[in-house]
Amino acid sequence: MASILHELVTMFIFIAYVFMVTTEYSLGVAALKVQCIDSEQKALQNFKEGFHSHLDRFSSWVPEEDCCKWRGVRCENETGHVITLDLHSSDSSEAMQGQLRESLLDLPYLSYLDLSLNDFLQIQIPEFIGSLSRLKYLNLSNANFRGTIPDQLGNLSHLVSLDLSGNGYSLRVNNLNWLYHLSPLKFLDLSGVDLSNSVNWLDAINMLSSLIELNLFACKLHNLPQSLPRVNLTSLKILDLSFNSLNGTIPDWLFEIDQSLVFLYLRRNHLYGTIPEEAFGNMSSLDVLDLSENNLEGPIPTTLSMISEQNQSKEFSSLRELYLYHNQLNGSLQKILPKLSRIHVLDVSWNSLEGVVTDAELLDFSNLQVLDFSGNNLTLNVSSSWAPSFQLERIGLNSCKLGPQFPQWLRTQKHFSAIDISMNGISDAVPDWFWNLSSKIRHVNLSSNVLTGTVPDLSSKIKLSTIDLSLNKLSGPLPLLSSSISKVFLAGNSFSGPIFRLCEMLKVNNSVRYLDVSNNTLSGQIPDCWTHGKNLVILNLASNNLAGKIPESIGDLLQLNSLRFDHNGLTGKIPSSMKKCTSLIVLDLGQNRLSGEIPEWIGENLLKLMILGLSSNAFKGHIPVQVCLLESLKILDLSSNYLSGEIPRCVDNFKAMAERETVRSYIYDPYTAYIEDSSN
Ligand SMILES: *[C@@H]1O[C@H](CO)[C@@H](O)[C@H](O)[C@H]1NC(C)=O
Ligand SMILES: *[C@@H]1O[C@H](CO)[C@@H](O)[C@H](O)[C@H]1NC(C)=O
Ligand SMILES: *[C@@H]1O[C@H](CO)[C@@H](O)[C@H](O)[C@H]1NC(C)=O
Ligand SMILES: *[C@@H]1O[C@H](CO)[C@@H](O)[C@H](O)[C@H]1NC(C)=O
Ligand SMILES: *[C@@H]1O[C@H](CO)[C@@H](O)[C@H](O)[C@H]1NC(C)=O
Ligand SMILES: *[C@@H]1O[C@H](CO)[C@@H](O)[C@H](O)[C@H]1NC(C)=O
Ligand SMILES: *[C@@H]1O[C@H](CO)[C@@H](O)[C@H](O)[C@H]1NC(C)=O
Ligand SMILES: *[C@@H]1O[C@H](CO)[C@@H](O)[C@H](O)[C@H]1NC(C)=O
Ligand SMILES: *[C@@H]1O[C@H](CO)[C@@H](O)[C@H](O)[C@H]1NC(C)=O
Ligand SMILES: *[C@@H]1O[C@H](CO)[C@@H](O)[C@H](O)[C@H]1NC(C)=O
Ligand SMILES: *[C@@H]1O[C@H](CO)[C@@H](O)[C@H](O)[C@H]1NC(C)=O
Ligand SMILES: CC(=O)N[C@H]1CO[C@H](CO)[C@@H](O)[C@@H]1O
């Protein structure tokens, strides 16, 4: 009894205490409650009126409410001044359109302004932004600004973070001298701003000694100074200069940022020369190095691997990702591999590396996720019972001499989304287990081997986007594929049977762009299911045993650049629905048994044609003069038909035929060469 009473008393005291604390707390808040300042509320109201779409973001902006509670607004907790205005959209569908009103100047304490992902309709960044003198954070990225960035931004001497990226090349600068006064800047992103006029860009950047992250991706930079008198950028962790035209050798000043740099991206520039032998060895913090798509030559220096060697006690600070693809690096990997065992991404594809890599050398690579040796002169020589310690996400082993047996170790890899083992001299059946691909699979390239066997139903692989099995000895029916597929290359095999299975993937909302099943032994009719082929760019059914008529729905392939039905047994007339295929550049119906007259609309409608092949058919009548309207024509083959009458005199219209320079690419591969060029 006494103990219950005691508990009750304790509880009462506790409740009383909570009550007191609560009261005190609410009183405290009341005492500190700040109200929005009238002039600032009016300024915000006026700023809002500059916008005219997607205004739901302003639903909480009611005049009766304290503006410090409006969505996207924050006030200083003691004075009530507006310090934050965050009106960024989450994506472009939500973007507000409008002006950027000067009423912002009536928010004199504004220190954080984010208007990213809105649509300012190609106006210039207004000069008055430079008068928001307390700004620390300014984000005008992806907001459709154009014109010259005003020098007045250089007045924002408290700025810590400036992001003007993602406005296309519509934004430009005359120079970057305005950066000179922004010494507190830690984050600068000018990606996509045209900086080509800024010859001294690096001198300006080098004034920013607090800089931690610098993104100058795709800025049309071309001038790459080799050295700086003194490198100020000693805090820099992220440096992205990818997708510029930087022309020079890897500059010395980079290596003076050595202790801090974690991410270094120099992809797709015009860097040449060798990778300096010593230099990278001092970059002890480097995590990601991307030097791909340059003209670098010589060996991969062993110092690259020292980055991780020196730092083995700390896993986070060792080199995790190394991208060197598309250069002219040579030599072997023998010296560097043993030291890279902690790496996650090793992409040295499309260089001139040579030598043999064995399973023993890859023994410790348990973190490896991306292995890309493609396009070198490397040999991957592993035992048939090899069970690697890694699970790869991407496997790039084009021309690594993996054959003649199908590589058994691939059976241990369960999660890869991309595999390229083309050109490996594999002369074997594709084992059943191989087709047990993970549901993550996106890209499969087994082309140019001597693979045999049949291909099972792959329609459950709903992420599969490219499949290239061409130039093998695969047989059986065409594989079933899901409508997510974009590029299908099955040419040069022994696939047989009807092709109506292709219709399975041409459902509503399919993604099919390239479809090449040429040079197989497919038979039956061409199915009439092309209505949903609106994305098809290349359709190649040439060199099969197809018979019957060309179906009407071919006319629905409005994006089609190349149509090849040649070397089959097709009969009937060219359907007039094809006059809608006005994007055609290549049309080859040669070596069939087509009849009727050559339609006049070919010349009137298919004005982009460069190759027209109608040879070895049963066409009769005369050559329509409208053919002369095809001014881009380079190859016109009407031979071996029953044509009569005169050759039209207007053939002197065929000006493109007289141009010499492109002829070589047609000799190499008349049909795909042009398409590849035009899609770049
Ligand atoms: C007001 O904000 C400052 C910093 O923003 C903070 O240090 C301070 O504790 C806040 N005061 C109150 C009463 O919340
Ligand atoms: C600027 O805004 C964009 C889009 O809202 C965002 O992704 C980016 O991280 C922001 N930049 C900075 C420096 O915060
Ligand atoms: C702002 O910058 C411009 C141009 O750089 C300069 O002429 C002007 O005096 C500056 N204004 C202030 C208030 O510092
Ligand atoms: C380094 O930065 C400081 C402060 O921003 C600046 O005064 C100095 O001129 C800079 N040095 C060089 C060589 O650019
Ligand atoms: C790079 O510069 C050199 C000499 O300055 C010049 O010869 C070369 O054409 C340039 N290369 C590119 C791709 O701009
Ligand atoms: C690397 O660092 C060492 C020691 O700090 C220094 O002596 C050497 O010159 C540096 N090498 C390069 C290429 O910067
Ligand atoms: C690598 O290429 C350079 C020229 O870029 C050449 O001098 C050197 O002999 C080549 N080395 C090897 C091993 O092929
Ligand atoms: C590839 O390397 C082998 C030696 O490993 C050499 O015999 C062959 O000529 C090289 N091929 C090419 C195309 O460089
Ligand atoms: C591959 O390794 C085996 C066994 O280690 C060896 O006999 C063979 O010569 C090697 N082949 C190549 C091309 O290095
Ligand atoms: C394919 O995978 C499933 C489940 O992962 C497994 O049950 C089946 O045996 C595998 N088939 C082959 C041929 O390896
Ligand atoms: C078709 O494939 C055969 C071998 O299967 C090959 O000899 C021939 O050159 C190929 N023809 C074309 C046009 O690709
Ligand atoms: C030995 C060595 O260079 N260690 C470095 C590893 O990386 C950290 C930073 O991430 C440096 O502080 C160490 O000096």
mmCIF file of N, CA, C and O and ligand atoms in Angstrom, residues 259 284-285 307 310-311 313-314 316-317, ligand 12:
data_model
loop_
_atom_site.group_PDB
_atom_site.id
_atom_site.type_symbol
_atom_site.label_atom_id
_atom_site.label_comp_id
_atom_site.label_asym_id
_atom_site.label_seq_id
_atom_site.Cartn_x
_atom_site.Cartn_y
_atom_site.Cartn_z
ATOM 1 N N GLN A 259 47.719 16.486 -52.364
ATOM 2 C CA GLN A 259 47.247 15.869 -51.115
ATOM 3 C C GLN A 259 45.722 15.836 -50.987
ATOM 4 O O GLN A 259 45.176 14.996 -50.305
ATOM 5 N N SER A 284 47.809 11.118 -52.873
ATOM 6 C CA SER A 284 47.513 10.035 -51.937
ATOM 7 C C SER A 284 46.048 9.899 -51.587
ATOM 8 O O SER A 284 45.640 8.909 -51.004
ATOM 9 N N SER A 285 45.213 10.873 -51.934
ATOM 10 C CA SER A 285 43.797 10.783 -51.583
ATOM 11 C C SER A 285 42.920 10.372 -52.757
ATOM 12 O O SER A 285 41.710 10.247 -52.604
ATOM 13 N N ILE A 307 49.120 4.944 -55.476
ATOM 14 C CA ILE A 307 48.082 5.662 -54.768
ATOM 15 C C ILE A 307 47.427 4.727 -53.769
ATOM 16 O O ILE A 307 47.244 5.052 -52.615
ATOM 17 N N GLN A 310 50.178 3.001 -51.016
ATOM 18 C CA GLN A 310 50.546 3.795 -49.854
ATOM 19 C C GLN A 310 49.429 3.864 -48.833
ATOM 20 O O GLN A 310 49.664 4.135 -47.683
ATOM 21 N N ASN A 311 48.245 3.666 -49.277
ATOM 22 C CA ASN A 311 47.121 3.961 -48.426
ATOM 23 C C ASN A 311 46.317 2.728 -48.063
ATOM 24 O O ASN A 311 45.132 2.793 -47.809
ATOM 25 N N SER A 313 46.151 0.972 -45.499
ATOM 26 C CA SER A 313 45.526 0.887 -44.182
ATOM 27 C C SER A 313 44.154 1.542 -44.181
ATOM 28 O O SER A 313 43.296 1.204 -43.386
ATOM 29 N N LYS A 314 43.978 2.481 -45.116
ATOM 30 C CA LYS A 314 42.691 3.189 -45.177
ATOM 31 C C LYS A 314 42.031 2.865 -46.479
ATOM 32 O O LYS A 314 42.402 3.402 -47.520
ATOM 33 N N PHE A 316 39.176 3.655 -47.795
ATOM 34 C CA PHE A 316 38.454 4.721 -48.479
ATOM 35 C C PHE A 316 39.356 5.604 -49.315
ATOM 36 O O PHE A 316 38.928 6.236 -50.239
ATOM 37 N N SER A 317 40.589 5.670 -48.961
ATOM 38 C CA SER A 317 41.442 6.607 -49.673
ATOM 39 C C SER A 317 42.287 5.958 -50.765
ATOM 40 O O SER A 317 43.104 6.626 -51.363
HETATM 41 C C1 LIG B 12 50.703 7.135 -46.645
HETATM 42 C C2 LIG B 12 49.712 8.080 -47.203
HETATM 43 O O1 LIG B 12 49.962 8.766 -48.173
HETATM 44 N N1 LIG B 12 48.550 8.117 -46.601
HETATM 45 C C3 LIG B 12 47.498 9.030 -46.988
HETATM 46 C C4 LIG B 12 46.201 8.297 -47.269
HETATM 47 O O2 LIG B 12 45.145 9.204 -47.528
HETATM 48 C C5 LIG B 12 44.900 10.135 -46.494
HETATM 49 C C6 LIG B 12 43.790 11.068 -46.923
HETATM 50 O O3 LIG B 12 42.704 10.405 -47.359
HETATM 51 C C7 LIG B 12 46.134 10.949 -46.202
HETATM 52 O O4 LIG B 12 45.867 11.804 -45.125
HETATM 53 C C8 LIG B 12 47.285 10.047 -45.902
HETATM 54 O O5 LIG B 12 48.439 10.829 -45.777
#
